[in-house]
mmCIF file of C-alpha atoms (C1' of nucleotides) in Angstrom:
data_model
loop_
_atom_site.group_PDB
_atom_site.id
_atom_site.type_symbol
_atom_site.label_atom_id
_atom_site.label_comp_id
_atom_site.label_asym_id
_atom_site.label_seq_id
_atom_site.Cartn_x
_atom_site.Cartn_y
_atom_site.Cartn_z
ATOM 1 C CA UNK Q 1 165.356 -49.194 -115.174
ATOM 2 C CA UNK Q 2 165.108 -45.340 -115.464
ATOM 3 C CA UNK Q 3 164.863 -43.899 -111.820
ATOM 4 C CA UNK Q 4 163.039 -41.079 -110.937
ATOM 5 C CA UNK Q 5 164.131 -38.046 -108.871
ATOM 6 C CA UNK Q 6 162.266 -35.527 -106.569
ATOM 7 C CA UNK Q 7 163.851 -32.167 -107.710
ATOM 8 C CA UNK Q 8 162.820 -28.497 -106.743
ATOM 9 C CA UNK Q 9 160.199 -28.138 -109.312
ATOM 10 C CA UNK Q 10 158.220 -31.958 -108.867
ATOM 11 C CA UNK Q 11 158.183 -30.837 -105.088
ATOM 12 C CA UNK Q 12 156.495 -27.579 -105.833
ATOM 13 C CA UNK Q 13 154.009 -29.565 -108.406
ATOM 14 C CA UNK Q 14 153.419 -32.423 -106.057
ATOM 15 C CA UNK Q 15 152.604 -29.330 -102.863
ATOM 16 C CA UNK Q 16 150.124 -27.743 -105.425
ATOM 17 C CA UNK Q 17 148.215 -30.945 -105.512
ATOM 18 C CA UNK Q 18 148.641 -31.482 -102.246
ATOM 19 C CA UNK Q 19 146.349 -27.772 -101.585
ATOM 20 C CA UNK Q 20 143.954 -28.158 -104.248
ATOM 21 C CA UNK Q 21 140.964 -30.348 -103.771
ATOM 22 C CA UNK Q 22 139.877 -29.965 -107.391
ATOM 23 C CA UNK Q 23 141.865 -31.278 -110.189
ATOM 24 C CA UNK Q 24 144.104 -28.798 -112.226
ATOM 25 C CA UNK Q 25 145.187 -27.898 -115.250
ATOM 26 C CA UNK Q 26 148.538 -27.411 -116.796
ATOM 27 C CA UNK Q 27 148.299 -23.596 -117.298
ATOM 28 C CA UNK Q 28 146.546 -23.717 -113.402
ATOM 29 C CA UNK Q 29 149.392 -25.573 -111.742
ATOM 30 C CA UNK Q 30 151.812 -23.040 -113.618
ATOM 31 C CA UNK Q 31 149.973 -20.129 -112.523
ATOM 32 C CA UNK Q 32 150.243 -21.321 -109.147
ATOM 33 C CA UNK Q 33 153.807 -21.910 -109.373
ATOM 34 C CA UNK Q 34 154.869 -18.527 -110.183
ATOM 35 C CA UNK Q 35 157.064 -19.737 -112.873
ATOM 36 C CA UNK Q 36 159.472 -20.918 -110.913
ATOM 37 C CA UNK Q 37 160.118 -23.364 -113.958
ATOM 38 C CA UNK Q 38 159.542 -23.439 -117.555
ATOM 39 C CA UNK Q 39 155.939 -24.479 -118.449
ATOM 40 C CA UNK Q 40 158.150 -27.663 -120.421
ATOM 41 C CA UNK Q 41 159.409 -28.963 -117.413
ATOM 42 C CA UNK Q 42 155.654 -28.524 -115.602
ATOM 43 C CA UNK Q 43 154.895 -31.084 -119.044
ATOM 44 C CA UNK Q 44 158.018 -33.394 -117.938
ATOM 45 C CA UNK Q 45 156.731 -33.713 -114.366
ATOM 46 C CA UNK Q 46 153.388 -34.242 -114.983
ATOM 47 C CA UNK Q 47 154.308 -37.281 -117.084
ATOM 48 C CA UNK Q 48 156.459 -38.858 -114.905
ATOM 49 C CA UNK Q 49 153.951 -38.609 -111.814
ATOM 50 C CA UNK Q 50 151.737 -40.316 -114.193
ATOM 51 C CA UNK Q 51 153.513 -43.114 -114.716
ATOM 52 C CA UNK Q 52 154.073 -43.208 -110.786
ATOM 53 C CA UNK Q 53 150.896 -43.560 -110.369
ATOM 54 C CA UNK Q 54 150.867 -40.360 -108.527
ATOM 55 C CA UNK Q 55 148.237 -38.462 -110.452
ATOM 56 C CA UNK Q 56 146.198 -39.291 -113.339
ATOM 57 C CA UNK Q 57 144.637 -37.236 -115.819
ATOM 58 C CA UNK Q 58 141.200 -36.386 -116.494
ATOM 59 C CA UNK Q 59 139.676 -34.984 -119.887
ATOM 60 C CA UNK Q 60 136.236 -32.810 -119.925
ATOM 61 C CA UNK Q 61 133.446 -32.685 -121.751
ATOM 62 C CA UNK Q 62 134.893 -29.687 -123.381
ATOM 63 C CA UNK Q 63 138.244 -31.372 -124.237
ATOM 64 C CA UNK Q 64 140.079 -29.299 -121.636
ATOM 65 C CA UNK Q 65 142.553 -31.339 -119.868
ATOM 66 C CA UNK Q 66 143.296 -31.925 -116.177
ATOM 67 C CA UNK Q 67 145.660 -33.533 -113.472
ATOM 68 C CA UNK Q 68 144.809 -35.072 -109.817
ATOM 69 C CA UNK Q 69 146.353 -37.145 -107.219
ATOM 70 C CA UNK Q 70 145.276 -40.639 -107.177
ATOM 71 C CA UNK Q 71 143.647 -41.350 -103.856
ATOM 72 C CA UNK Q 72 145.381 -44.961 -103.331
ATOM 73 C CA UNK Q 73 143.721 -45.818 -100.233
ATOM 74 C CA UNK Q 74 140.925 -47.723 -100.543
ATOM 75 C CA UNK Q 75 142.213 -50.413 -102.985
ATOM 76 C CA UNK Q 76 145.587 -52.111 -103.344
ATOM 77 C CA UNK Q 77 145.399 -52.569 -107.052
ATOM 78 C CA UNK Q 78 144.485 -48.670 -107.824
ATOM 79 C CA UNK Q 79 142.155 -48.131 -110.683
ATOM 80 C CA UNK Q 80 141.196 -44.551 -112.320
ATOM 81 C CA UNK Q 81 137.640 -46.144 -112.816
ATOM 82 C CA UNK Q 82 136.192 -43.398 -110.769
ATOM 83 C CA UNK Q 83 133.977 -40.634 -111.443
ATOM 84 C CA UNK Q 84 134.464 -37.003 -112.028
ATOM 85 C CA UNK Q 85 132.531 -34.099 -111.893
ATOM 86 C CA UNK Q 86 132.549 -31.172 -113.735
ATOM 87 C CA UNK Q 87 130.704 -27.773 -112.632
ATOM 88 C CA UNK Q 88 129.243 -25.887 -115.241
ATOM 89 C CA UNK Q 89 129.222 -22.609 -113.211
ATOM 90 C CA UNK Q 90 132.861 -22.858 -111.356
ATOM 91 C CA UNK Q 91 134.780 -25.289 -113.784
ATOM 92 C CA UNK Q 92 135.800 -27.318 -111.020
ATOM 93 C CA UNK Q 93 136.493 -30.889 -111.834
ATOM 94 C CA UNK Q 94 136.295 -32.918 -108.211
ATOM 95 C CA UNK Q 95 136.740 -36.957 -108.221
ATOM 96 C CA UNK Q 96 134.053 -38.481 -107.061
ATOM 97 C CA UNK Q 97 136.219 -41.853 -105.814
ATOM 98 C CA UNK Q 98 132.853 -43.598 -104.807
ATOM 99 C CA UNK Q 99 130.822 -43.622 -107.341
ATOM 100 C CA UNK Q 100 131.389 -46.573 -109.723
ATOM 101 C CA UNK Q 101 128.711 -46.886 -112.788
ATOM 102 C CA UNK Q 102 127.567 -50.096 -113.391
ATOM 103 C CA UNK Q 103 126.395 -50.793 -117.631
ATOM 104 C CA UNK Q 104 125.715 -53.480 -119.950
ATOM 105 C CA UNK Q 105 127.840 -53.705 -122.532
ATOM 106 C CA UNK Q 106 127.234 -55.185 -126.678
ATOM 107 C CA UNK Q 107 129.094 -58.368 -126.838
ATOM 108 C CA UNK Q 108 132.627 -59.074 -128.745
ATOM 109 C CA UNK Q 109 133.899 -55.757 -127.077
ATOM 110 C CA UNK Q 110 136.907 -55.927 -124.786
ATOM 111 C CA UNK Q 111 136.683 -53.091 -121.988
ATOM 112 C CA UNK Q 112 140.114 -51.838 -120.332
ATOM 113 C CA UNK Q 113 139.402 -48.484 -119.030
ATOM 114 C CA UNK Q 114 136.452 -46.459 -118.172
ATOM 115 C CA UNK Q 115 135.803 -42.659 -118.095
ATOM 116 C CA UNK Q 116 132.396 -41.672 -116.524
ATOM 117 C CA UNK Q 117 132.144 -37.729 -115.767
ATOM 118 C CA UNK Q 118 129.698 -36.175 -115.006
ATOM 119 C CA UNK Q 119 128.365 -32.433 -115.279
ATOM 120 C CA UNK Q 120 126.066 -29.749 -113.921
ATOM 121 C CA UNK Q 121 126.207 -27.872 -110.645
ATOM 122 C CA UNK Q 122 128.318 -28.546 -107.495
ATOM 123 C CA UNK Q 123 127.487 -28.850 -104.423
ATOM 124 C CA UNK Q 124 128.660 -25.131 -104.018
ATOM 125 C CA UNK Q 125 127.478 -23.535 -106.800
ATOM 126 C CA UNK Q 126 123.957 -25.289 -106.154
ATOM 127 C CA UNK Q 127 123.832 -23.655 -102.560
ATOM 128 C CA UNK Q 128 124.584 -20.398 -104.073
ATOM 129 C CA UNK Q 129 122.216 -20.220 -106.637
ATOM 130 C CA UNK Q 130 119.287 -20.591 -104.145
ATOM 131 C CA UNK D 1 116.361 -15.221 -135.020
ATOM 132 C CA UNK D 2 119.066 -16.374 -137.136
ATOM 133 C CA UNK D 3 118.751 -18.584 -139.730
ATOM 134 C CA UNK D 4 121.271 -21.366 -140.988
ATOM 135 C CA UNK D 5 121.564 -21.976 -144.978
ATOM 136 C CA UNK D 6 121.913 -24.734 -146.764
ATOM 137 C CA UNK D 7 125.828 -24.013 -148.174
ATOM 138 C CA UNK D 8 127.845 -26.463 -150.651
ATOM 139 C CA UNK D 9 130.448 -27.318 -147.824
ATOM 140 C CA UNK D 10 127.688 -27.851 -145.248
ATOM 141 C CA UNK D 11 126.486 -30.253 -147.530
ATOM 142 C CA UNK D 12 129.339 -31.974 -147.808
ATOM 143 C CA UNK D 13 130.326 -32.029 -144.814
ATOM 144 C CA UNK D 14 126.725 -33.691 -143.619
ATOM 145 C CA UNK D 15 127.428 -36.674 -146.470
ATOM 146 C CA UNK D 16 130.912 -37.191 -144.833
ATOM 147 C CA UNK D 17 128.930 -37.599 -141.248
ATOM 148 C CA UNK D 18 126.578 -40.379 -143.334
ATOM 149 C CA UNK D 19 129.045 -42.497 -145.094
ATOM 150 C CA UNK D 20 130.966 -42.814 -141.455
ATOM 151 C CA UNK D 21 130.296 -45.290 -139.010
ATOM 152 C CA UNK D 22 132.161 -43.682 -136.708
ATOM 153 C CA UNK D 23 132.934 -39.982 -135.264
ATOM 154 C CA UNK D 24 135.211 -38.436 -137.089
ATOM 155 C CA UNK D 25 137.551 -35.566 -135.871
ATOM 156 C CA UNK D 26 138.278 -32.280 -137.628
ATOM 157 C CA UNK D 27 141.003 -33.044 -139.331
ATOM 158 C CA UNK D 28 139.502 -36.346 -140.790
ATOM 159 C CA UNK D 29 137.109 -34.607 -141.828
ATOM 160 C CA UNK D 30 139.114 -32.279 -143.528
ATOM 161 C CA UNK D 31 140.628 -34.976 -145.075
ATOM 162 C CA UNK D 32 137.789 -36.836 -146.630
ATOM 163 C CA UNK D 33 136.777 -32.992 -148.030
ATOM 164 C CA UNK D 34 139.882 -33.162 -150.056
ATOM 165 C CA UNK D 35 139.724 -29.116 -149.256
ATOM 166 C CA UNK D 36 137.295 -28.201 -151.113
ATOM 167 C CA UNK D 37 136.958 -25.530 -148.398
ATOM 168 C CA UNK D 38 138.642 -24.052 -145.588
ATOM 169 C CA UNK D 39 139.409 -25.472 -142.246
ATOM 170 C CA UNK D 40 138.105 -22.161 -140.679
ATOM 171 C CA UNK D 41 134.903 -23.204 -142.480
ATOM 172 C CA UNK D 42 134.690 -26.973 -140.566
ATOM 173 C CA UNK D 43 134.863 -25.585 -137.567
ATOM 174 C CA UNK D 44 132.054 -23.003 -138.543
ATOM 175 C CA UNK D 45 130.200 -25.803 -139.811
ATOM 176 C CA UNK D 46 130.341 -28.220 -136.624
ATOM 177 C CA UNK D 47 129.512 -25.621 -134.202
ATOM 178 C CA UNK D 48 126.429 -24.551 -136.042
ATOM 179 C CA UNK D 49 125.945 -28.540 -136.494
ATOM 180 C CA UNK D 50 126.276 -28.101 -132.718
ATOM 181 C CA UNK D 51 123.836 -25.871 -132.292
ATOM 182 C CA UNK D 52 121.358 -27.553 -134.668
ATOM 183 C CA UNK D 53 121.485 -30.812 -132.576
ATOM 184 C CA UNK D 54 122.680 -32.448 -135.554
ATOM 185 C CA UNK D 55 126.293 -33.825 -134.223
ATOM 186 C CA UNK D 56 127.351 -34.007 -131.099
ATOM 187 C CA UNK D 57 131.012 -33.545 -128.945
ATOM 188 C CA UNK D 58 132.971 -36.196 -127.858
ATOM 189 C CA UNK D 59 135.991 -35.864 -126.088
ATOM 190 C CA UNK D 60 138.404 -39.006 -125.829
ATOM 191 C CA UNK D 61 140.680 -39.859 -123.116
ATOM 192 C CA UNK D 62 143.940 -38.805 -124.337
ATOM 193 C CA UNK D 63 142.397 -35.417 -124.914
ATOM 194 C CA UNK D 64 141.398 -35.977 -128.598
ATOM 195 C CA UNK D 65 138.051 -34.585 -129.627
ATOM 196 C CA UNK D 66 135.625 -35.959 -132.130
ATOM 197 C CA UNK D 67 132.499 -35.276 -133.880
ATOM 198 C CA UNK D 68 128.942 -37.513 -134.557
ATOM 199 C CA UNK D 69 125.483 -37.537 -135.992
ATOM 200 C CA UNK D 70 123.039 -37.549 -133.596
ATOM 201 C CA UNK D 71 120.473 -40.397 -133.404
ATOM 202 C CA UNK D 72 117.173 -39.070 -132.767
ATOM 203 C CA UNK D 73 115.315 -42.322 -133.407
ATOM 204 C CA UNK D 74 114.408 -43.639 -129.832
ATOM 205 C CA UNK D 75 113.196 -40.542 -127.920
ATOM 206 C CA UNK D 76 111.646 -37.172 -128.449
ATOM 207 C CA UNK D 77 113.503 -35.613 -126.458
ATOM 208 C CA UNK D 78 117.201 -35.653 -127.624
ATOM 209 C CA UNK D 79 119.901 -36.661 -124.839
ATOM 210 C CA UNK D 80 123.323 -37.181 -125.548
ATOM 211 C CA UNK D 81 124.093 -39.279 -122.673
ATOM 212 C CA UNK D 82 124.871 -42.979 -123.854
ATOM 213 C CA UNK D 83 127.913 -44.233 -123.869
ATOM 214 C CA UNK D 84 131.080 -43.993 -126.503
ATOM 215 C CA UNK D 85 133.593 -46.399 -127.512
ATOM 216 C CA UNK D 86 137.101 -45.488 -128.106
ATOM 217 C CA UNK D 87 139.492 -48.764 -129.961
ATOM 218 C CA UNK D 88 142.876 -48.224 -128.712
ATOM 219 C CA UNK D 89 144.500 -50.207 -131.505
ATOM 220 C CA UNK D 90 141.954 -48.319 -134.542
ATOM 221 C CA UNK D 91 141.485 -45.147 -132.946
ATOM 222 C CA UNK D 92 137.821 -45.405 -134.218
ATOM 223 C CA UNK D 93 135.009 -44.542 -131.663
ATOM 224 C CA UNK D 94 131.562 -45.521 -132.090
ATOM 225 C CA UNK D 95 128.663 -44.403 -130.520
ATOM 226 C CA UNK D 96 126.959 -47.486 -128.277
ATOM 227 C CA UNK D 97 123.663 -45.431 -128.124
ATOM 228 C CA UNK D 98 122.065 -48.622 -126.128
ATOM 229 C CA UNK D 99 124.305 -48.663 -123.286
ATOM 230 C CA UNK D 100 123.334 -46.046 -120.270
ATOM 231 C CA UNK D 101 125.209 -46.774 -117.142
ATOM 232 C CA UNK D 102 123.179 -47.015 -113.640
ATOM 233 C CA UNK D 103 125.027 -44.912 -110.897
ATOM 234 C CA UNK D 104 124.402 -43.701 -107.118
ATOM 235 C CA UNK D 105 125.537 -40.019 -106.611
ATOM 236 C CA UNK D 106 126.422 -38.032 -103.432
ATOM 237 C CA UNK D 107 123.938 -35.587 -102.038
ATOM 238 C CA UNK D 108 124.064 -31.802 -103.406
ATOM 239 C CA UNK D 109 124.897 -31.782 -106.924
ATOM 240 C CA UNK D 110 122.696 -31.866 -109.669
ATOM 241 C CA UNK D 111 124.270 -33.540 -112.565
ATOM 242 C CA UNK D 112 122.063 -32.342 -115.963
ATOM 243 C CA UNK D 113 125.133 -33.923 -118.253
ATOM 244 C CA UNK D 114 126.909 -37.537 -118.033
ATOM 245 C CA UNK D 115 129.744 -38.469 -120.436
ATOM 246 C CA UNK D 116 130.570 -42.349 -120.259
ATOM 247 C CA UNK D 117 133.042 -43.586 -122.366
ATOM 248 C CA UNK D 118 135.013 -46.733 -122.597
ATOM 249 C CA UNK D 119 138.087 -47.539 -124.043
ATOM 250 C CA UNK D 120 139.646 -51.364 -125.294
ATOM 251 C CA UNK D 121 139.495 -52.866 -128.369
ATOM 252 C CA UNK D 122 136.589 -53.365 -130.311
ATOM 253 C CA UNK D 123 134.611 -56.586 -131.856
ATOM 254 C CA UNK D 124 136.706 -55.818 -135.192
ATOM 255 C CA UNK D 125 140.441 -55.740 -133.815
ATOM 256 C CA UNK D 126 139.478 -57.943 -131.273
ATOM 257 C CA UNK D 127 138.795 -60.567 -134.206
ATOM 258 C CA UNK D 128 141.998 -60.065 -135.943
ATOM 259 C CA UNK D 129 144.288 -59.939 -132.916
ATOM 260 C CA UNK D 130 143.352 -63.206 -131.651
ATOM 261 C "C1'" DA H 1 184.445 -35.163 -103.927
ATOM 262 C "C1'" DA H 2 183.673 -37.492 -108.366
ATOM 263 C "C1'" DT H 3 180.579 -39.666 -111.447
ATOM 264 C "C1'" DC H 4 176.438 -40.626 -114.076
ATOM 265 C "C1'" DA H 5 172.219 -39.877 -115.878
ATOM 266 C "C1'" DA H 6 167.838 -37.798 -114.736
ATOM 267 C "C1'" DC H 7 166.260 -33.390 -115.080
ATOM 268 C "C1'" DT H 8 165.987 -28.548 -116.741
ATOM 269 C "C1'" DG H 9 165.722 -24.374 -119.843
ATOM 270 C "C1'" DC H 10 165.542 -22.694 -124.199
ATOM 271 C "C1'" DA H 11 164.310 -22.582 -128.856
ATOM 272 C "C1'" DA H 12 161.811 -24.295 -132.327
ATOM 273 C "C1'" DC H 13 158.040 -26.698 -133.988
ATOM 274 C "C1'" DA H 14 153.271 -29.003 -134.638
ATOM 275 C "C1'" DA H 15 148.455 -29.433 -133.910
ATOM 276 C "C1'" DT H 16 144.221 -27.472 -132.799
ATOM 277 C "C1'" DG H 17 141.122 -23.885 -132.331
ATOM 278 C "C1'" DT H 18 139.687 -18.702 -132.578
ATOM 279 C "C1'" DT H 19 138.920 -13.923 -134.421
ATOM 280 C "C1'" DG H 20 138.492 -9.973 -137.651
ATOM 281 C "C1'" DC H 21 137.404 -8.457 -142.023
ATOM 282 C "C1'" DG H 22 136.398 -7.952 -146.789
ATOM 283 C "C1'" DT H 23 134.008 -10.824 -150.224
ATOM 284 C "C1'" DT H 24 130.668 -14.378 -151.862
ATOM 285 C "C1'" DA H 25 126.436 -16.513 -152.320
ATOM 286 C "C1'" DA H 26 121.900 -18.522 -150.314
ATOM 287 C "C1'" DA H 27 117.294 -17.229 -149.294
ATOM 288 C "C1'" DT H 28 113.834 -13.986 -149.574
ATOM 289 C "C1'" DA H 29 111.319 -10.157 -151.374
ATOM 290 C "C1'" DT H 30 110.466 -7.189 -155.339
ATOM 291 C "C1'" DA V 1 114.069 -12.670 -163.352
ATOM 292 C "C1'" DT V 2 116.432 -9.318 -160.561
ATOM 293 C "C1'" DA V 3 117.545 -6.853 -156.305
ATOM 294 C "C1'" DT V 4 118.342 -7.062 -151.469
ATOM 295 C "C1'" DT V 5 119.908 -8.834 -147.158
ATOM 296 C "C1'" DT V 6 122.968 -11.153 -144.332
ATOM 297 C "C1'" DA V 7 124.666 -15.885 -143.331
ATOM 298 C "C1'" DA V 8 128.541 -18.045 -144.719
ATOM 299 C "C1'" DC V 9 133.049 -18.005 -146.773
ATOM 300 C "C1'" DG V 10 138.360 -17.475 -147.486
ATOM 301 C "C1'" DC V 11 142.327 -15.579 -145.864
ATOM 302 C "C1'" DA V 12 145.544 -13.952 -142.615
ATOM 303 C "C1'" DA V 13 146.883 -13.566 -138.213
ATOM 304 C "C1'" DC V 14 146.852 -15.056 -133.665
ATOM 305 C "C1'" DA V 15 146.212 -17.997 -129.168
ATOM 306 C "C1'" DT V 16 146.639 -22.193 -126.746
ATOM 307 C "C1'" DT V 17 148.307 -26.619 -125.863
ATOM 308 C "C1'" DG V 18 151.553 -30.040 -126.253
ATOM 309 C "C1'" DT V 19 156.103 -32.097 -128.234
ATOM 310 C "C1'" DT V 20 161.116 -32.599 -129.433
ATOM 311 C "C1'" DG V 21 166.228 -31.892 -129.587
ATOM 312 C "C1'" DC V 22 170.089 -30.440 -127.293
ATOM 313 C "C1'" DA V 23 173.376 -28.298 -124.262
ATOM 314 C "C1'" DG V 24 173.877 -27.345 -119.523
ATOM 315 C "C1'" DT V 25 172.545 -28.385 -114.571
ATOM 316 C "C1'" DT V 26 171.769 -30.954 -110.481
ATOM 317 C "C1'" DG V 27 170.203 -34.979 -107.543
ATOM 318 C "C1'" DA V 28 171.600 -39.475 -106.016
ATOM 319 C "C1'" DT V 29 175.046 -42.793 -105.573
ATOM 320 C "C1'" DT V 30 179.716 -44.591 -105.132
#
DNA sequence: AATCAACTGCAACAATGTTGCGTTAAATAT
DNA sequence: ATATTTAACGCAACATTGTTGCAGTTGATT
């Protein structure tokens, strides 16, 4: 069994996370990192903290793709059948963890995963509007 | 006001969208074409497609997008929101136009767009796996 | 301190999507 | 039926995003 090991650059990935309360992209987390590593590695890292279980990804509407940290705490088998928002005005993609859609579904199909996001104005952008 | 004309490869790209059951992606599209025009064109094509409320966007989990006729049948007013399904052994996603998930938001945003899709196997490699 | 393999950087590549521009052809008017 | 207008096209070039191979580096363990 492959180990896994907390270098320099996972620890700088893993603290950008840790500030942001929106999920991220690829070419966000490496803007934030200042390339202190190749944009490769950022790839490398953000697979591996996948398949920790650390973060999970998210794709939009748009096809853009991006990363956030599982929130573990409410369940002890952790799902990523949450919710996810995406503002139209900011781009922000937030995960709403509570929010659990509940559907009818055609028989002789076998569902394993869910993705349910959602889009239109945040709670900031609404405000702002006004 | 701009106008959009009827065009050989528009054509043919709108009897691709009929024979298929399913969405198709750009490059299966371009396939089934046997390039009889550009790629540069396909794109063209789907985003005025778009734009015409003729196909719609649909972005997979793994970051894949794809492409599908709309189905203007039930309602007047044309809503994308029902529900996909993406086969992780075919790749194939179908449209399940009769399945709209129920779902309780938080207070403060104002969701105008909902993307729901659901990923397993479907009725037809669920039959032959068993 | 030595060892081992996970990790990194670099280069090269592949897939997907976009833009500019000169040319072609669909729709309309003459 | 022909001329006109401009949407649509092909081509080339580019941008972005993600992947792979390999030699060198470094974290964890003995």
């Amino acid at each position: 069994m492959k180990t896994t090991r907390n270098t320099a650059a996972k620890t700088a990935v893993l603290e950008v996370f840790e500030k942001s309360k929106t999920a991220l992209s690829h070419t966000e987390i490496q803007k934030q990192l200042n390339d202190i590593c190749d944009r490769v590695t950022i790839y490398r890292i953000l697979d591996r903290l996948m398949n920790d279980d650390i973060i999970h990804k998210i794709s939009n509407l748009d096809g853009t793709v991006k990363y956030a940290k599982c929130n573990h705490s409410h369940q002890r088998v952790h799902i990523h059948n949450h919710a996810h928002f995406s503002c139209e005005n900011c781009h922000e993609i937030t995960c709403l963890e509570n929010v659990k859609p509940s559907y009818i579904m055609p028989h002789n199909y076998k569902v394993k995963e869910i993705n349910f996001t959602l889009s239109g104005l945040c709670p900031n952008c609404l405000n702002s509007n006004i």
